[in-house]
CSV table of N, CA and C in Angstrom, one decimal:
chain,number,residue,atom,x,y,z
A,1,UNK,N,-25.2,-47.4,47.5
A,1,UNK,CA,-24.6,-47.8,48.8
A,1,UNK,C,-24.0,-47.1,49.3
A,2,UNK,N,-24.2,-46.7,50.4
A,2,UNK,CA,-23.8,-45.6,51.5
A,2,UNK,C,-23.0,-46.5,52.5
A,3,UNK,N,-22.7,-47.7,53.0
A,3,UNK,CA,-21.0,-48.2,53.3
A,3,UNK,C,-21.1,-49.9,52.9
A,4,UNK,N,-19.7,-49.9,52.2
A,4,UNK,CA,-19.2,-51.3,51.8
A,4,UNK,C,-19.0,-51.8,53.4
A,5,UNK,N,-18.9,-53.2,52.8
A,5,UNK,CA,-18.9,-54.1,53.9
A,5,UNK,C,-17.9,-55.0,53.7
A,6,UNK,N,-16.6,-55.1,54.1
A,6,UNK,CA,-15.7,-55.9,53.4
A,6,UNK,C,-16.0,-57.7,53.8
A,7,UNK,N,-15.8,-58.4,52.7
A,7,UNK,CA,-16.3,-60.0,52.2
A,7,UNK,C,-17.7,-60.0,52.3
A,8,UNK,N,-18.3,-59.0,52.3
A,8,UNK,CA,-19.5,-59.3,52.1
A,8,UNK,C,-20.0,-58.3,50.5
A,9,UNK,N,-19.3,-57.1,50.3
A,9,UNK,CA,-19.8,-56.2,49.2
A,9,UNK,C,-18.2,-55.9,48.4
A,10,UNK,N,-17.6,-56.3,49.1
A,10,UNK,CA,-16.0,-56.2,48.3
A,10,UNK,C,-14.9,-57.6,49.2
A,11,UNK,N,-13.9,-57.4,48.4
A,11,UNK,CA,-12.6,-58.2,49.1
A,11,UNK,C,-11.6,-57.8,48.2
A,12,UNK,N,-10.4,-58.1,48.8
A,12,UNK,CA,-9.1,-57.8,47.9
A,12,UNK,C,-8.6,-59.6,47.6
A,13,UNK,N,-8.2,-59.1,46.0
A,13,UNK,CA,-8.1,-60.7,45.8
A,13,UNK,C,-6.1,-60.9,45.9
A,14,UNK,N,-5.9,-62.1,45.5
A,14,UNK,CA,-4.2,-62.2,46.0
A,14,UNK,C,-3.4,-61.2,45.5
A,15,UNK,N,-3.6,-60.3,44.8
A,15,UNK,CA,-2.9,-59.7,44.3
A,15,UNK,C,-3.0,-58.0,44.8
A,16,UNK,N,-3.7,-58.1,45.6
A,16,UNK,CA,-4.4,-56.8,46.4
A,16,UNK,C,-5.6,-55.9,45.7
A,17,UNK,N,-5.7,-56.2,44.9
A,17,UNK,CA,-6.7,-55.5,44.3
A,17,UNK,C,-7.7,-55.4,44.6
A,18,UNK,N,-8.8,-54.2,44.3
A,18,UNK,CA,-10.6,-54.5,45.0
A,18,UNK,C,-11.4,-54.9,44.3
A,19,UNK,N,-12.3,-56.0,44.7
A,19,UNK,CA,-12.7,-56.7,43.9
A,19,UNK,C,-14.6,-56.5,44.4
A,20,UNK,N,-15.3,-56.4,43.9
A,20,UNK,CA,-17.0,-56.1,44.1
A,20,UNK,C,-17.5,-57.6,44.0
A,21,UNK,N,-18.2,-58.0,45.3
A,21,UNK,CA,-18.6,-59.2,44.9
A,21,UNK,C,-20.5,-58.8,44.2
A,22,UNK,N,-20.7,-60.1,43.9
A,22,UNK,CA,-21.6,-60.2,43.2
A,22,UNK,C,-23.0,-59.6,44.1
A,23,UNK,N,-23.0,-59.5,44.7
A,23,UNK,CA,-23.7,-58.2,45.7
A,23,UNK,C,-24.1,-56.8,45.7
A,24,UNK,N,-22.7,-56.5,45.6
A,24,UNK,CA,-22.7,-55.5,45.3
A,24,UNK,C,-23.1,-55.0,44.2
A,25,UNK,N,-22.7,-55.5,43.1
A,25,UNK,CA,-23.6,-55.6,41.4
A,25,UNK,C,-24.7,-55.6,41.5
A,26,UNK,N,-25.2,-56.6,42.2
A,26,UNK,CA,-26.9,-56.6,42.2
A,26,UNK,C,-27.6,-55.1,42.8
A,27,UNK,N,-27.3,-54.8,44.0
A,27,UNK,CA,-27.2,-53.7,44.4
A,27,UNK,C,-27.3,-51.9,44.0
A,28,UNK,N,-26.1,-52.4,42.6
A,28,UNK,CA,-26.2,-51.4,41.8
A,28,UNK,C,-27.1,-50.9,41.0
A,29,UNK,N,-27.5,-52.4,40.8
A,29,UNK,CA,-28.9,-52.9,39.5
A,29,UNK,C,-28.6,-52.9,38.3
A,30,UNK,N,-27.0,-52.7,37.6
A,30,UNK,CA,-27.3,-53.0,36.2
A,30,UNK,C,-25.6,-53.2,35.8
A,31,UNK,N,-25.5,-53.9,35.0
A,31,UNK,CA,-23.6,-54.0,34.4
A,31,UNK,C,-23.4,-53.0,33.5
A,32,UNK,N,-21.9,-52.9,34.4
A,32,UNK,CA,-21.6,-51.6,34.0
A,32,UNK,C,-20.8,-51.4,32.9
A,33,UNK,N,-20.3,-52.7,32.4
A,33,UNK,CA,-19.6,-52.8,30.6
A,33,UNK,C,-18.5,-53.1,31.1
A,34,UNK,N,-17.7,-53.0,32.3
A,34,UNK,CA,-16.7,-53.0,32.1
A,34,UNK,C,-15.8,-55.0,32.6
A,35,UNK,N,-16.7,-56.2,33.0
A,35,UNK,CA,-15.9,-57.2,32.5
A,35,UNK,C,-15.8,-57.2,33.5
A,36,UNK,N,-16.5,-57.2,34.8
A,36,UNK,CA,-16.0,-57.3,36.1
A,36,UNK,C,-16.2,-58.8,36.4
A,37,UNK,N,-15.3,-59.2,37.4
A,37,UNK,CA,-15.3,-60.9,37.5
A,37,UNK,C,-16.7,-61.6,38.2
A,38,UNK,N,-17.0,-60.8,39.1
A,38,UNK,CA,-18.5,-61.3,39.9
A,38,UNK,C,-19.8,-61.0,39.3
A,39,UNK,N,-19.9,-59.7,37.7
A,39,UNK,CA,-21.0,-59.6,37.1
A,39,UNK,C,-22.1,-60.5,37.7
A,40,UNK,N,-23.3,-60.2,37.9
A,40,UNK,CA,-24.8,-61.5,37.5
A,40,UNK,C,-25.7,-61.2,36.2
A,41,UNK,N,-24.9,-60.3,35.5
A,41,UNK,CA,-25.9,-59.9,34.8
A,41,UNK,C,-25.0,-60.2,33.1
A,42,UNK,N,-24.2,-61.1,33.4
A,42,UNK,CA,-23.4,-61.9,32.0
A,42,UNK,C,-23.0,-60.9,30.9
A,43,UNK,N,-22.1,-59.6,31.5
A,43,UNK,CA,-21.6,-59.2,30.9
A,43,UNK,C,-22.4,-58.0,29.8
A,44,UNK,N,-23.5,-57.9,30.1
A,44,UNK,CA,-24.8,-57.5,29.0
A,44,UNK,C,-24.3,-56.0,28.2
A,45,UNK,N,-23.6,-55.7,29.3
A,45,UNK,CA,-23.3,-54.7,28.1
A,45,UNK,C,-21.9,-54.1,27.9
A,46,UNK,N,-21.0,-55.1,28.1
A,46,UNK,CA,-19.9,-55.7,27.7
A,46,UNK,C,-19.7,-56.0,26.0
A,47,UNK,N,-19.0,-55.1,25.7
A,47,UNK,CA,-18.9,-55.1,24.0
A,47,UNK,C,-18.3,-56.4,23.1
A,48,UNK,N,-18.8,-57.1,22.3
A,48,UNK,CA,-18.1,-58.4,21.3
A,48,UNK,C,-16.7,-58.0,21.1
A,49,UNK,N,-16.2,-58.2,20.8
A,49,UNK,CA,-15.9,-59.7,21.3
A,49,UNK,C,-15.6,-60.0,22.9
A,50,UNK,N,-15.5,-59.1,23.5
A,50,UNK,CA,-14.3,-59.7,24.9
A,50,UNK,C,-15.8,-60.2,25.6
A,51,UNK,N,-17.3,-59.8,25.1
A,51,UNK,CA,-18.4,-60.6,26.1
A,51,UNK,C,-18.5,-62.0,26.0
A,52,UNK,N,-17.8,-62.4,24.8
A,52,UNK,CA,-18.3,-63.5,24.8
A,52,UNK,C,-16.8,-64.5,25.2
A,53,UNK,N,-15.3,-64.0,25.0
A,53,UNK,CA,-14.2,-64.6,26.2
A,53,UNK,C,-14.6,-64.2,27.3
A,54,UNK,N,-15.2,-63.4,28.0
A,54,UNK,CA,-16.1,-63.6,29.6
A,54,UNK,C,-16.7,-64.3,29.7
A,55,UNK,N,-17.6,-64.9,28.9
A,55,UNK,CA,-18.8,-66.0,29.3
A,55,UNK,C,-18.4,-67.5,28.9
A,56,UNK,N,-17.4,-67.2,28.1
A,56,UNK,CA,-16.3,-68.9,27.5
A,56,UNK,C,-15.5,-69.1,29.3
A,57,UNK,N,-14.7,-67.8,29.7
A,57,UNK,CA,-13.9,-67.6,30.4
A,57,UNK,C,-14.6,-68.6,32.0
A,58,UNK,N,-15.8,-68.1,31.7
A,58,UNK,CA,-16.8,-68.5,33.1
A,58,UNK,C,-16.9,-69.4,33.4
A,59,UNK,N,-17.1,-70.1,31.9
A,59,UNK,CA,-17.3,-71.9,31.9
A,59,UNK,C,-16.3,-72.4,32.3
A,60,UNK,N,-15.7,-72.0,31.7
A,60,UNK,CA,-14.0,-73.2,32.2
A,60,UNK,C,-13.9,-73.1,33.4
A,61,UNK,N,-13.8,-71.8,34.0
A,61,UNK,CA,-14.0,-71.3,35.6
A,61,UNK,C,-14.4,-71.9,36.6
A,62,UNK,N,-15.8,-72.0,35.6
A,62,UNK,CA,-16.8,-71.6,37.0
A,62,UNK,C,-17.4,-70.6,37.4
A,63,UNK,N,-18.6,-70.3,37.2
A,63,UNK,CA,-19.0,-69.3,38.3
A,63,UNK,C,-18.6,-69.2,39.9
A,64,UNK,N,-18.2,-68.2,40.0
A,64,UNK,CA,-18.0,-68.0,41.6
A,64,UNK,C,-18.7,-66.9,41.9
A,65,UNK,N,-19.8,-66.9,42.7
A,65,UNK,CA,-20.7,-66.5,43.2
A,65,UNK,C,-20.2,-65.8,44.5
A,66,UNK,N,-19.7,-64.6,44.6
A,66,UNK,CA,-19.4,-64.6,45.6
A,66,UNK,C,-19.7,-63.1,46.1
């Protein structure tokens, strides 16, 4: 990605952290394995048991496609 657009490719959360949107993740083309909030790949490269924890949390909170 040559140039990121705020609120389209990323945003800053309430704590001031830089957060990639699902659009940015899709443009990257794969799961990085870090457990990103908006991972559109269902955390496929995150090792267990963390992957299951993240998927369970997503079910509780609802998937926020941003």
